[in-house]
mmCIF file of C-alpha atoms and ligand atoms in Angstrom:
data_model
loop_
_atom_site.group_PDB
_atom_site.id
_atom_site.type_symbol
_atom_site.label_atom_id
_atom_site.label_comp_id
_atom_site.label_asym_id
_atom_site.label_seq_id
_atom_site.Cartn_x
_atom_site.Cartn_y
_atom_site.Cartn_z
ATOM 1 C CA UNK A 12 36.502 -66.194 -14.902
ATOM 2 C CA UNK A 13 36.967 -64.867 -11.408
ATOM 3 C CA UNK A 14 36.142 -61.265 -11.876
ATOM 4 C CA UNK A 15 33.319 -58.946 -11.321
ATOM 5 C CA UNK A 16 34.158 -57.186 -14.623
ATOM 6 C CA UNK A 17 33.553 -60.551 -16.603
ATOM 7 C CA UNK A 18 29.674 -60.044 -15.881
ATOM 8 C CA UNK A 19 29.791 -56.787 -17.842
ATOM 9 C CA UNK A 20 31.415 -58.426 -20.899
ATOM 10 C CA UNK A 21 29.117 -59.855 -23.471
ATOM 11 C CA UNK A 22 30.876 -63.014 -24.851
ATOM 12 C CA UNK A 23 28.189 -63.834 -27.241
ATOM 13 C CA UNK A 24 27.904 -60.379 -28.809
ATOM 14 C CA UNK A 25 31.688 -60.514 -29.108
ATOM 15 C CA UNK A 26 31.803 -63.777 -30.833
ATOM 16 C CA UNK A 27 29.076 -62.411 -33.477
ATOM 17 C CA UNK A 28 31.161 -59.188 -34.084
ATOM 18 C CA UNK A 29 34.287 -61.143 -34.483
ATOM 19 C CA UNK A 30 32.758 -63.460 -37.003
ATOM 20 C CA UNK A 31 31.169 -60.626 -39.039
ATOM 21 C CA UNK A 32 34.430 -58.824 -39.188
ATOM 22 C CA UNK A 33 36.306 -62.022 -40.112
ATOM 23 C CA UNK A 34 33.827 -62.641 -43.054
ATOM 24 C CA UNK A 35 34.519 -59.054 -44.463
ATOM 25 C CA UNK A 36 38.283 -58.617 -44.058
ATOM 26 C CA UNK A 37 39.726 -55.303 -45.387
ATOM 27 C CA UNK A 38 43.199 -54.410 -46.066
ATOM 28 C CA UNK A 39 45.321 -51.480 -44.598
ATOM 29 C CA UNK A 40 43.538 -48.085 -44.989
ATOM 30 C CA UNK A 41 40.549 -49.663 -46.526
ATOM 31 C CA UNK A 42 38.897 -50.792 -43.301
ATOM 32 C CA UNK A 43 35.753 -48.942 -44.190
ATOM 33 C CA UNK A 44 33.117 -51.293 -43.006
ATOM 34 C CA UNK A 45 35.142 -52.514 -39.977
ATOM 35 C CA UNK A 46 35.574 -48.679 -38.906
ATOM 36 C CA UNK A 47 31.971 -48.071 -39.484
ATOM 37 C CA UNK A 48 30.986 -51.082 -37.293
ATOM 38 C CA UNK A 49 33.008 -49.819 -34.494
ATOM 39 C CA UNK A 50 31.792 -46.257 -34.978
ATOM 40 C CA UNK A 51 28.194 -47.461 -34.843
ATOM 41 C CA UNK A 52 28.703 -49.393 -31.502
ATOM 42 C CA UNK A 53 30.902 -46.884 -29.706
ATOM 43 C CA UNK A 54 28.260 -44.024 -30.520
ATOM 44 C CA UNK A 55 25.397 -46.165 -29.315
ATOM 45 C CA UNK A 56 27.100 -46.702 -26.044
ATOM 46 C CA UNK A 57 27.574 -43.069 -25.400
ATOM 47 C CA UNK A 58 31.356 -42.588 -26.435
ATOM 48 C CA UNK A 59 32.484 -39.398 -28.110
ATOM 49 C CA UNK A 60 33.827 -40.786 -31.453
ATOM 50 C CA UNK A 61 36.282 -39.021 -33.626
ATOM 51 C CA UNK A 62 36.684 -40.571 -37.098
ATOM 52 C CA UNK A 63 39.034 -39.894 -39.880
ATOM 53 C CA UNK A 64 42.422 -40.217 -38.216
ATOM 54 C CA UNK A 65 44.589 -41.826 -40.792
ATOM 55 C CA UNK A 66 41.655 -42.390 -43.112
ATOM 56 C CA UNK A 67 39.701 -45.156 -41.339
ATOM 57 C CA UNK A 68 41.285 -44.928 -37.944
ATOM 58 C CA UNK A 69 38.884 -43.699 -35.032
ATOM 59 C CA UNK A 70 39.051 -42.919 -31.349
ATOM 60 C CA UNK A 71 36.238 -43.395 -28.803
ATOM 61 C CA UNK A 72 36.419 -41.381 -25.772
ATOM 62 C CA UNK A 73 34.660 -41.927 -22.337
ATOM 63 C CA UNK A 74 35.138 -39.519 -19.691
ATOM 64 C CA UNK A 75 34.517 -41.044 -15.996
ATOM 65 C CA UNK A 76 35.366 -37.909 -14.204
ATOM 66 C CA UNK A 77 37.383 -34.773 -14.229
ATOM 67 C CA UNK A 78 40.550 -36.536 -12.906
ATOM 68 C CA UNK A 79 43.895 -36.246 -14.695
ATOM 69 C CA UNK A 80 44.427 -39.751 -15.594
ATOM 70 C CA UNK A 81 44.075 -40.653 -19.294
ATOM 71 C CA UNK A 82 44.648 -44.035 -20.716
ATOM 72 C CA UNK A 83 44.929 -45.096 -24.304
ATOM 73 C CA UNK A 84 44.036 -48.782 -25.459
ATOM 74 C CA UNK A 85 44.800 -49.618 -29.055
ATOM 75 C CA UNK A 86 43.706 -52.265 -31.430
ATOM 76 C CA UNK A 87 44.369 -52.706 -35.072
ATOM 77 C CA UNK A 88 41.846 -53.429 -37.740
ATOM 78 C CA UNK A 89 43.422 -54.578 -40.933
ATOM 79 C CA UNK A 90 43.573 -57.914 -42.696
ATOM 80 C CA UNK A 91 46.121 -59.461 -45.070
ATOM 81 C CA UNK A 92 46.287 -60.337 -48.720
ATOM 82 C CA UNK A 93 46.047 -63.903 -48.193
ATOM 83 C CA UNK A 94 43.560 -66.617 -49.533
ATOM 84 C CA UNK A 95 41.757 -68.323 -46.369
ATOM 85 C CA UNK A 96 41.897 -71.869 -46.180
ATOM 86 C CA UNK A 97 40.283 -72.495 -42.735
ATOM 87 C CA UNK A 98 36.862 -73.791 -44.285
ATOM 88 C CA UNK A 99 35.175 -72.337 -40.986
ATOM 89 C CA UNK A 100 31.618 -71.248 -41.037
ATOM 90 C CA UNK A 101 32.964 -67.559 -40.562
ATOM 91 C CA UNK A 102 35.675 -67.845 -43.164
ATOM 92 C CA UNK A 103 36.427 -64.965 -45.370
ATOM 93 C CA UNK A 104 33.886 -64.080 -47.946
ATOM 94 C CA UNK A 105 36.424 -61.843 -49.797
ATOM 95 C CA UNK A 106 38.592 -63.700 -52.314
ATOM 96 C CA UNK A 107 42.274 -63.038 -51.573
ATOM 97 C CA UNK A 108 41.821 -61.391 -48.227
ATOM 98 C CA UNK A 109 41.592 -62.752 -44.719
ATOM 99 C CA UNK A 110 42.134 -61.834 -41.122
ATOM 100 C CA UNK A 111 45.353 -64.031 -40.908
ATOM 101 C CA UNK A 112 46.806 -62.196 -38.050
ATOM 102 C CA UNK A 113 43.849 -62.044 -35.556
ATOM 103 C CA UNK A 114 43.186 -58.305 -35.805
ATOM 104 C CA UNK A 115 39.614 -59.253 -36.047
ATOM 105 C CA UNK A 116 39.819 -60.520 -32.510
ATOM 106 C CA UNK A 117 41.837 -57.708 -31.275
ATOM 107 C CA UNK A 118 39.434 -55.161 -32.623
ATOM 108 C CA UNK A 119 36.744 -57.320 -31.085
ATOM 109 C CA UNK A 120 38.254 -57.587 -27.576
ATOM 110 C CA UNK A 121 38.470 -53.759 -27.481
ATOM 111 C CA UNK A 122 34.988 -53.289 -28.587
ATOM 112 C CA UNK A 123 33.734 -55.822 -25.794
ATOM 113 C CA UNK A 124 35.611 -53.798 -23.177
ATOM 114 C CA UNK A 125 34.117 -50.632 -24.809
ATOM 115 C CA UNK A 126 30.633 -51.994 -23.978
ATOM 116 C CA UNK A 127 31.519 -53.169 -20.582
ATOM 117 C CA UNK A 128 33.260 -49.866 -19.614
ATOM 118 C CA UNK A 129 30.023 -48.059 -20.893
ATOM 119 C CA UNK A 130 27.917 -50.166 -18.722
ATOM 120 C CA UNK A 131 30.304 -49.383 -15.615
ATOM 121 C CA UNK A 132 30.087 -45.775 -16.495
ATOM 122 C CA UNK A 133 26.242 -45.776 -16.585
ATOM 123 C CA UNK A 134 26.273 -47.402 -13.055
ATOM 124 C CA UNK A 135 28.542 -44.788 -11.555
ATOM 125 C CA UNK A 136 31.554 -47.037 -11.089
ATOM 126 C CA UNK A 137 34.231 -45.446 -8.993
ATOM 127 C CA UNK A 138 36.483 -44.554 -11.728
ATOM 128 C CA UNK A 139 37.965 -41.238 -12.389
ATOM 129 C CA UNK A 140 39.645 -39.723 -15.578
ATOM 130 C CA UNK A 141 39.408 -40.513 -19.290
ATOM 131 C CA UNK A 142 39.686 -43.617 -21.486
ATOM 132 C CA UNK A 143 40.690 -43.226 -25.246
ATOM 133 C CA UNK A 144 39.985 -46.352 -27.315
ATOM 134 C CA UNK A 145 42.231 -46.179 -30.464
ATOM 135 C CA UNK A 146 41.123 -48.194 -33.312
ATOM 136 C CA UNK A 147 44.048 -48.126 -35.787
ATOM 137 C CA UNK A 148 44.300 -48.964 -39.427
ATOM 138 C CA UNK A 149 47.092 -50.630 -41.512
ATOM 139 C CA UNK A 150 49.342 -52.333 -39.026
ATOM 140 C CA UNK A 151 50.458 -54.816 -41.626
ATOM 141 C CA UNK A 152 51.775 -52.211 -43.970
ATOM 142 C CA UNK A 153 55.366 -52.168 -42.884
ATOM 143 C CA UNK A 154 57.113 -48.679 -43.298
ATOM 144 C CA UNK A 155 53.844 -46.682 -43.860
ATOM 145 C CA UNK A 156 51.748 -48.051 -40.952
ATOM 146 C CA UNK A 157 48.560 -46.642 -39.376
ATOM 147 C CA UNK A 158 50.063 -46.013 -35.939
ATOM 148 C CA UNK A 159 52.622 -43.439 -37.342
ATOM 149 C CA UNK A 160 50.068 -41.814 -39.450
ATOM 150 C CA UNK A 161 47.472 -41.363 -36.583
ATOM 151 C CA UNK A 162 50.303 -39.822 -34.542
ATOM 152 C CA UNK A 163 51.311 -37.441 -37.539
ATOM 153 C CA UNK A 164 47.547 -36.375 -37.545
ATOM 154 C CA UNK A 165 47.907 -35.531 -33.840
ATOM 155 C CA UNK A 166 46.645 -38.692 -32.000
ATOM 156 C CA UNK A 167 48.430 -37.815 -28.665
ATOM 157 C CA UNK A 168 47.984 -34.052 -28.875
ATOM 158 C CA UNK A 169 44.193 -34.355 -29.589
ATOM 159 C CA UNK A 170 43.694 -37.164 -27.356
ATOM 160 C CA UNK A 171 46.291 -37.018 -24.637
ATOM 161 C CA UNK A 172 47.431 -40.307 -23.017
ATOM 162 C CA UNK A 173 49.524 -40.945 -19.999
ATOM 163 C CA UNK A 174 49.973 -44.662 -21.000
ATOM 164 C CA UNK A 175 49.186 -46.850 -23.775
ATOM 165 C CA UNK A 176 48.545 -50.500 -24.090
ATOM 166 C CA UNK A 177 47.949 -52.992 -26.930
ATOM 167 C CA UNK A 178 47.325 -56.696 -27.107
ATOM 168 C CA UNK A 179 48.289 -59.350 -29.573
ATOM 169 C CA UNK A 180 47.449 -63.110 -29.953
ATOM 170 C CA UNK A 181 50.322 -65.432 -30.002
ATOM 171 C CA UNK A 182 49.869 -69.007 -31.449
ATOM 172 C CA UNK A 183 51.479 -71.919 -29.686
ATOM 173 C CA UNK A 184 51.280 -70.455 -26.258
ATOM 174 C CA UNK A 185 48.365 -72.001 -24.265
ATOM 175 C CA UNK A 186 45.021 -70.201 -24.795
ATOM 176 C CA UNK A 187 44.281 -67.293 -22.347
ATOM 177 C CA UNK A 188 47.966 -67.032 -20.990
ATOM 178 C CA UNK A 189 49.218 -63.507 -20.719
ATOM 179 C CA UNK A 190 52.752 -62.887 -21.644
ATOM 180 C CA UNK A 191 54.615 -59.780 -20.303
ATOM 181 C CA UNK A 192 58.093 -58.412 -20.961
ATOM 182 C CA UNK A 193 59.812 -55.154 -19.593
ATOM 183 C CA UNK A 194 61.993 -53.520 -22.127
ATOM 184 C CA UNK A 195 62.572 -54.684 -25.664
ATOM 185 C CA UNK A 196 60.042 -57.130 -26.790
ATOM 186 C CA UNK A 197 59.906 -56.890 -30.581
ATOM 187 C CA UNK A 198 62.572 -55.900 -33.176
ATOM 188 C CA UNK A 199 63.168 -53.072 -35.390
ATOM 189 C CA UNK A 200 62.729 -53.872 -38.988
ATOM 190 C CA UNK A 201 64.854 -51.902 -41.704
ATOM 191 C CA UNK A 202 65.534 -52.293 -45.219
ATOM 192 C CA UNK A 203 68.398 -51.404 -47.391
ATOM 193 C CA UNK A 204 69.105 -51.455 -51.140
ATOM 194 C CA UNK A 205 72.822 -51.409 -52.272
ATOM 195 C CA UNK A 206 73.519 -50.765 -55.932
ATOM 196 C CA UNK A 207 77.222 -51.382 -57.207
ATOM 197 C CA UNK A 208 78.184 -49.649 -60.292
ATOM 198 C CA UNK A 209 81.169 -50.871 -62.084
ATOM 199 C CA UNK A 210 82.101 -50.826 -65.795
ATOM 200 C CA UNK A 211 80.524 -53.357 -68.074
ATOM 201 C CA UNK A 212 82.364 -55.278 -70.741
ATOM 202 C CA UNK A 213 83.181 -58.654 -72.471
ATOM 203 C CA UNK A 214 83.218 -61.695 -70.316
ATOM 204 C CA UNK A 215 86.514 -62.872 -71.800
ATOM 205 C CA UNK A 216 88.136 -59.537 -71.011
ATOM 206 C CA UNK A 217 87.642 -58.761 -67.239
ATOM 207 C CA UNK A 218 90.708 -56.737 -67.083
ATOM 208 C CA UNK A 219 89.126 -54.068 -69.142
ATOM 209 C CA UNK A 220 85.828 -53.997 -66.954
ATOM 210 C CA UNK A 221 85.089 -53.436 -63.301
ATOM 211 C CA UNK A 222 82.865 -56.180 -62.284
ATOM 212 C CA UNK A 223 79.975 -55.097 -59.954
ATOM 213 C CA UNK A 224 78.983 -58.862 -59.562
ATOM 214 C CA UNK A 225 82.196 -59.688 -57.814
ATOM 215 C CA UNK A 226 81.875 -56.722 -55.592
ATOM 216 C CA UNK A 227 78.306 -57.613 -54.679
ATOM 217 C CA UNK A 228 79.307 -61.256 -53.853
ATOM 218 C CA UNK A 229 82.157 -60.243 -51.639
ATOM 219 C CA UNK A 230 79.833 -57.637 -49.895
ATOM 220 C CA UNK A 231 77.323 -60.539 -49.153
ATOM 221 C CA UNK A 232 80.096 -62.405 -47.353
ATOM 222 C CA UNK A 233 81.534 -59.379 -45.594
ATOM 223 C CA UNK A 234 78.031 -58.414 -44.173
ATOM 224 C CA UNK A 235 77.898 -61.643 -42.387
ATOM 225 C CA UNK A 236 80.973 -60.446 -40.345
ATOM 226 C CA UNK A 237 78.902 -57.698 -38.897
ATOM 227 C CA UNK A 238 76.859 -59.935 -36.722
ATOM 228 C CA UNK A 239 79.610 -62.415 -36.105
ATOM 229 C CA UNK A 240 82.346 -59.735 -35.117
ATOM 230 C CA UNK A 241 80.766 -56.311 -34.450
ATOM 231 C CA UNK A 242 77.477 -57.197 -32.341
ATOM 232 C CA UNK A 243 77.800 -58.200 -28.862
ATOM 233 C CA UNK A 244 77.320 -61.971 -28.899
ATOM 234 C CA UNK A 245 74.778 -61.607 -26.126
ATOM 235 C CA UNK A 246 72.736 -59.110 -28.109
ATOM 236 C CA UNK A 247 70.455 -60.121 -31.324
ATOM 237 C CA UNK A 248 70.919 -58.936 -34.782
ATOM 238 C CA UNK A 249 69.763 -60.179 -38.186
ATOM 239 C CA UNK A 250 71.078 -59.217 -41.581
ATOM 240 C CA UNK A 251 69.560 -61.148 -44.285
ATOM 241 C CA UNK A 252 70.498 -60.591 -48.165
ATOM 242 C CA UNK A 253 66.935 -61.260 -49.499
ATOM 243 C CA UNK A 254 67.754 -60.312 -53.118
ATOM 244 C CA UNK A 255 71.032 -60.456 -55.164
ATOM 245 C CA UNK A 256 70.611 -59.501 -58.700
ATOM 246 C CA UNK A 257 73.224 -58.969 -61.543
ATOM 247 C CA UNK A 258 73.594 -59.493 -65.139
ATOM 248 C CA UNK A 259 71.612 -60.854 -68.120
ATOM 249 C CA UNK A 260 73.778 -63.412 -69.741
ATOM 250 C CA UNK A 261 76.898 -65.640 -69.258
ATOM 251 C CA UNK A 262 79.454 -63.651 -71.300
ATOM 252 C CA UNK A 263 78.778 -60.096 -70.418
ATOM 253 C CA UNK A 264 80.069 -58.374 -67.372
ATOM 254 C CA UNK A 265 77.163 -56.025 -66.119
ATOM 255 C CA UNK A 266 77.194 -52.523 -65.385
ATOM 256 C CA UNK A 267 75.579 -52.855 -61.884
ATOM 257 C CA UNK A 268 74.747 -55.294 -59.204
ATOM 258 C CA UNK A 269 72.111 -54.944 -56.599
ATOM 259 C CA UNK A 270 71.555 -56.248 -53.001
ATOM 260 C CA UNK A 271 68.463 -55.973 -50.798
ATOM 261 C CA UNK A 272 68.611 -56.411 -47.057
ATOM 262 C CA UNK A 273 66.460 -57.073 -44.239
ATOM 263 C CA UNK A 274 67.731 -55.862 -40.990
ATOM 264 C CA UNK A 275 66.349 -56.521 -37.472
ATOM 265 C CA UNK A 276 67.631 -55.611 -34.017
ATOM 266 C CA UNK A 277 66.276 -55.581 -30.372
ATOM 267 C CA UNK A 278 68.189 -52.549 -29.179
ATOM 268 C CA UNK A 279 68.092 -49.129 -30.648
ATOM 269 C CA UNK A 280 72.022 -48.989 -30.180
ATOM 270 C CA UNK A 281 72.449 -52.289 -32.063
ATOM 271 C CA UNK A 282 70.330 -50.900 -34.822
ATOM 272 C CA UNK A 283 72.375 -47.805 -35.251
ATOM 273 C CA UNK A 284 75.468 -49.966 -35.152
ATOM 274 C CA UNK A 285 74.143 -52.251 -38.010
ATOM 275 C CA UNK A 286 73.243 -49.337 -40.399
ATOM 276 C CA UNK A 287 76.765 -47.689 -39.729
ATOM 277 C CA UNK A 288 78.595 -50.861 -40.445
ATOM 278 C CA UNK A 289 76.487 -52.064 -43.522
ATOM 279 C CA UNK A 290 77.221 -48.525 -45.029
ATOM 280 C CA UNK A 291 80.962 -48.789 -44.222
ATOM 281 C CA UNK A 292 81.400 -52.422 -45.494
ATOM 282 C CA UNK A 293 79.534 -51.685 -48.505
ATOM 283 C CA UNK A 294 81.473 -48.668 -49.362
ATOM 284 C CA UNK A 295 84.727 -50.288 -48.436
ATOM 285 C CA UNK A 296 84.044 -53.187 -50.707
ATOM 286 C CA UNK A 297 83.232 -50.971 -53.615
ATOM 287 C CA UNK A 298 86.447 -49.032 -52.946
ATOM 288 C CA UNK A 299 88.499 -51.916 -52.763
ATOM 289 C CA UNK A 300 87.368 -53.171 -56.185
ATOM 290 C CA UNK A 301 87.411 -49.665 -57.852
ATOM 291 C CA UNK A 302 83.504 -49.714 -58.087
ATOM 292 C CA UNK A 303 81.088 -47.035 -56.877
ATOM 293 C CA UNK A 304 78.124 -47.690 -54.620
ATOM 294 C CA UNK A 305 74.709 -46.324 -53.820
ATOM 295 C CA UNK A 306 73.018 -47.157 -50.678
ATOM 296 C CA UNK A 307 69.369 -46.413 -49.888
ATOM 297 C CA UNK A 308 68.657 -47.397 -46.059
ATOM 298 C CA UNK A 309 64.982 -47.150 -45.008
ATOM 299 C CA UNK A 310 64.151 -47.441 -41.443
ATOM 300 C CA UNK A 311 60.892 -49.277 -40.636
ATOM 301 C CA UNK A 312 59.246 -50.158 -37.477
ATOM 302 C CA UNK A 313 61.452 -49.171 -34.312
ATOM 303 C CA UNK A 314 62.260 -51.645 -31.541
ATOM 304 C CA UNK A 315 59.318 -52.092 -29.452
ATOM 305 C CA UNK A 316 60.249 -51.177 -25.738
ATOM 306 C CA UNK A 317 57.799 -51.774 -22.952
ATOM 307 C CA UNK A 318 57.971 -49.310 -20.021
ATOM 308 C CA UNK A 319 58.596 -51.128 -16.666
ATOM 309 C CA UNK A 320 56.034 -49.516 -14.462
ATOM 310 C CA UNK A 321 53.133 -49.844 -16.865
ATOM 311 C CA UNK A 322 54.216 -53.547 -17.705
ATOM 312 C CA UNK A 323 54.060 -54.488 -13.972
ATOM 313 C CA UNK A 324 50.574 -52.693 -13.858
ATOM 314 C CA UNK A 325 49.286 -54.691 -16.549
ATOM 315 C CA UNK A 326 50.752 -57.701 -15.152
ATOM 316 C CA UNK A 327 49.347 -57.267 -11.716
ATOM 317 C CA UNK A 328 45.885 -56.882 -13.340
ATOM 318 C CA UNK A 329 46.387 -60.096 -15.300
ATOM 319 C CA UNK A 330 47.553 -61.831 -12.140
ATOM 320 C CA UNK A 331 44.684 -60.744 -10.001
ATOM 321 C CA UNK A 332 42.060 -61.806 -12.782
ATOM 322 C CA UNK A 333 43.526 -65.090 -13.884
ATOM 323 C CA UNK A 334 45.973 -66.278 -11.245
ATOM 324 C CA UNK A 335 49.930 -66.474 -11.607
ATOM 325 C CA UNK A 336 49.852 -69.821 -13.581
ATOM 326 C CA UNK A 337 48.189 -67.884 -16.552
ATOM 327 C CA UNK A 338 50.679 -65.102 -16.430
ATOM 328 C CA UNK A 339 54.381 -65.111 -17.774
ATOM 329 C CA UNK A 340 56.502 -62.420 -16.546
ATOM 330 C CA UNK A 341 59.569 -62.512 -18.495
ATOM 331 C CA UNK A 342 58.498 -63.660 -21.921
ATOM 332 C CA UNK A 343 61.241 -64.073 -24.724
ATOM 333 C CA UNK A 344 61.441 -61.293 -27.125
ATOM 334 C CA UNK A 345 60.277 -61.791 -30.691
ATOM 335 C CA UNK A 346 62.143 -60.775 -33.978
ATOM 336 C CA UNK A 347 58.807 -59.776 -35.557
ATOM 337 C CA UNK A 348 57.993 -55.931 -35.716
ATOM 338 C CA UNK A 349 54.895 -53.913 -34.765
ATOM 339 C CA UNK A 350 54.031 -50.315 -35.367
ATOM 340 C CA UNK A 351 52.758 -49.751 -31.816
ATOM 341 C CA UNK A 352 56.477 -49.387 -31.230
ATOM 342 C CA UNK A 353 55.982 -45.738 -32.392
ATOM 343 C CA UNK A 354 53.396 -45.148 -29.810
ATOM 344 C CA UNK A 355 55.562 -46.420 -27.024
ATOM 345 C CA UNK A 356 58.432 -44.022 -28.255
ATOM 346 C CA UNK A 357 56.168 -41.124 -27.353
ATOM 347 C CA UNK A 358 54.141 -42.661 -24.336
ATOM 348 C CA UNK A 359 54.907 -45.217 -21.640
ATOM 349 C CA UNK A 360 53.176 -48.288 -21.744
ATOM 350 C CA UNK A 361 53.202 -51.878 -22.616
ATOM 351 C CA UNK A 362 52.446 -54.480 -25.441
ATOM 352 C CA UNK A 363 50.916 -57.688 -24.245
ATOM 353 C CA UNK A 364 50.599 -61.254 -25.778
ATOM 354 C CA UNK A 365 47.755 -63.337 -25.123
ATOM 355 C CA UNK A 366 48.251 -67.046 -25.941
ATOM 356 C CA UNK A 367 46.033 -68.275 -28.877
ATOM 357 C CA UNK A 368 46.750 -72.081 -28.103
ATOM 358 C CA UNK A 369 46.406 -74.268 -31.033
ATOM 359 C CA UNK A 370 42.465 -74.526 -31.050
ATOM 360 C CA UNK A 371 42.473 -77.362 -33.428
ATOM 361 C CA UNK A 372 43.628 -74.992 -36.113
ATOM 362 C CA UNK A 373 46.564 -77.212 -37.136
ATOM 363 C CA UNK A 374 45.266 -78.256 -40.453
ATOM 364 C CA UNK A 375 47.341 -77.017 -43.362
ATOM 365 C CA UNK A 376 50.483 -76.676 -41.153
ATOM 366 C CA UNK A 377 53.445 -79.079 -41.195
ATOM 367 C CA UNK A 378 53.575 -79.336 -37.425
ATOM 368 C CA UNK A 379 52.802 -77.538 -34.426
ATOM 369 C CA UNK A 380 50.118 -74.814 -33.992
ATOM 370 C CA UNK A 381 49.144 -72.710 -37.044
ATOM 371 C CA UNK A 382 51.094 -69.524 -36.845
ATOM 372 C CA UNK A 383 49.831 -65.974 -37.751
ATOM 373 C CA UNK A 384 49.973 -65.081 -41.473
ATOM 374 C CA UNK A 385 49.073 -68.659 -42.432
ATOM 375 C CA UNK A 386 46.054 -69.251 -44.507
ATOM 376 C CA UNK A 387 44.819 -71.694 -41.940
ATOM 377 C CA UNK A 388 45.204 -69.399 -38.989
ATOM 378 C CA UNK A 389 42.178 -68.246 -36.965
ATOM 379 C CA UNK A 390 41.924 -66.038 -33.699
ATOM 380 C CA UNK A 391 40.745 -68.122 -30.918
ATOM 381 C CA UNK A 392 37.226 -66.973 -29.619
ATOM 382 C CA UNK A 393 37.960 -68.232 -26.195
ATOM 383 C CA UNK A 394 40.242 -65.292 -25.776
ATOM 384 C CA UNK A 395 37.481 -62.775 -26.342
ATOM 385 C CA UNK A 396 36.043 -62.677 -22.906
ATOM 386 C CA UNK A 397 39.329 -62.801 -21.001
ATOM 387 C CA UNK A 398 40.822 -60.159 -23.271
ATOM 388 C CA UNK A 399 38.107 -57.802 -22.914
ATOM 389 C CA UNK A 400 37.995 -58.435 -19.260
ATOM 390 C CA UNK A 401 41.711 -57.708 -19.017
ATOM 391 C CA UNK A 402 41.048 -54.302 -20.715
ATOM 392 C CA UNK A 403 38.350 -53.508 -18.365
ATOM 393 C CA UNK A 404 40.210 -54.295 -15.378
ATOM 394 C CA UNK A 405 43.241 -52.513 -16.444
ATOM 395 C CA UNK A 406 41.268 -49.262 -17.279
ATOM 396 C CA UNK A 407 39.736 -49.750 -13.812
ATOM 397 C CA UNK A 408 43.061 -50.129 -12.048
ATOM 398 C CA UNK A 409 44.524 -47.286 -14.118
ATOM 399 C CA UNK A 410 41.631 -44.746 -13.444
ATOM 400 C CA UNK A 411 41.876 -45.690 -9.720
ATOM 401 C CA UNK A 412 45.598 -45.909 -8.988
ATOM 402 C CA UNK A 413 47.133 -42.737 -7.478
ATOM 403 C CA UNK A 414 50.568 -43.413 -9.102
ATOM 404 C CA UNK A 415 50.242 -44.111 -12.600
ATOM 405 C CA UNK A 416 53.576 -43.446 -14.087
HETATM 406 ZN ZN1 LIG B 530 50.568 -59.724 -38.839
HETATM 407 ZN ZN1 LIG B 531 49.273 -58.716 -36.241
#
């Protein structure tokens, strides 16, 4: 570690917090103990703490001076409904729940940064402006995540931020390597349910019925043509029919057939195109067979788009701390989704990945490093110190840089 800031970061304390949080994982909107731990620490270090945003969410505010710069750093606190299989000394003590995405580590890195920033604040470090540390519940809940709810409850009007940043671990990338990307970094995630209504009848007399199973089958095939023929071949899109359901027995033509789709895109305009084409294809297939169709289309997390200036600032900070070999500037986007995308719709900022390595946690996995959401996953403790140091250095850069946006 080549930074004066790393001496302000307490790696031993962070490891203890991380293991404590890991032992007691809590699902989305139930992060009571985790939230209380964060609140206790922030209050003790002199932060102004506001609790009760989106239930268990909280914001810790530290004012360095009257300057106009306002920075938001965000971490998620929720765990997953998975039975942990790591066998580690700090493994989950709650059956059926585990920190399988590393949010215990993300919360801890921000907590470590909070402690270091409070130390810098006490020493009268030359920083000016305000830092808001945003501890968010329920990132894993899909459509109804904690980021959106915190924003609906006034996150950015009560805690104005000129820029927001978040960091997630990424298994399979060398430990401590920072990955940046300007523009789209993670996909939108939408869900559609399509119900075809025909006219049921005897399996031997199809001419007296309207068979919705045939309509659904034709639609499954026709949907594939959207990605193949409507989407620019250089853009990305996924349409997966994850569920197809029709009928009860072999000799009855059912009344209805139903499809459920998972839809992903890396550009908002492709996302719009997919919805428009899915609706048109389903309706067109229903019409051509003389059936009716009902579509319910639910938009989930949007495309996550990193702002160029803030991404470059974060990258410069990582490069000056860890050197260019530990920093990747133009990382590949991922088809996973993340509700920090909502925050980036309202405020410029950047989402950063930090390599989790394989850290020996390959047991239980067929090959390669253990991925997040796997029962054998564990956040890499060696990232606590560089992660927290990165947050501190970013805050320092942001609260001392004249041009921040
Ligand atoms: Zn996750
Ligand atoms: Zn996650």
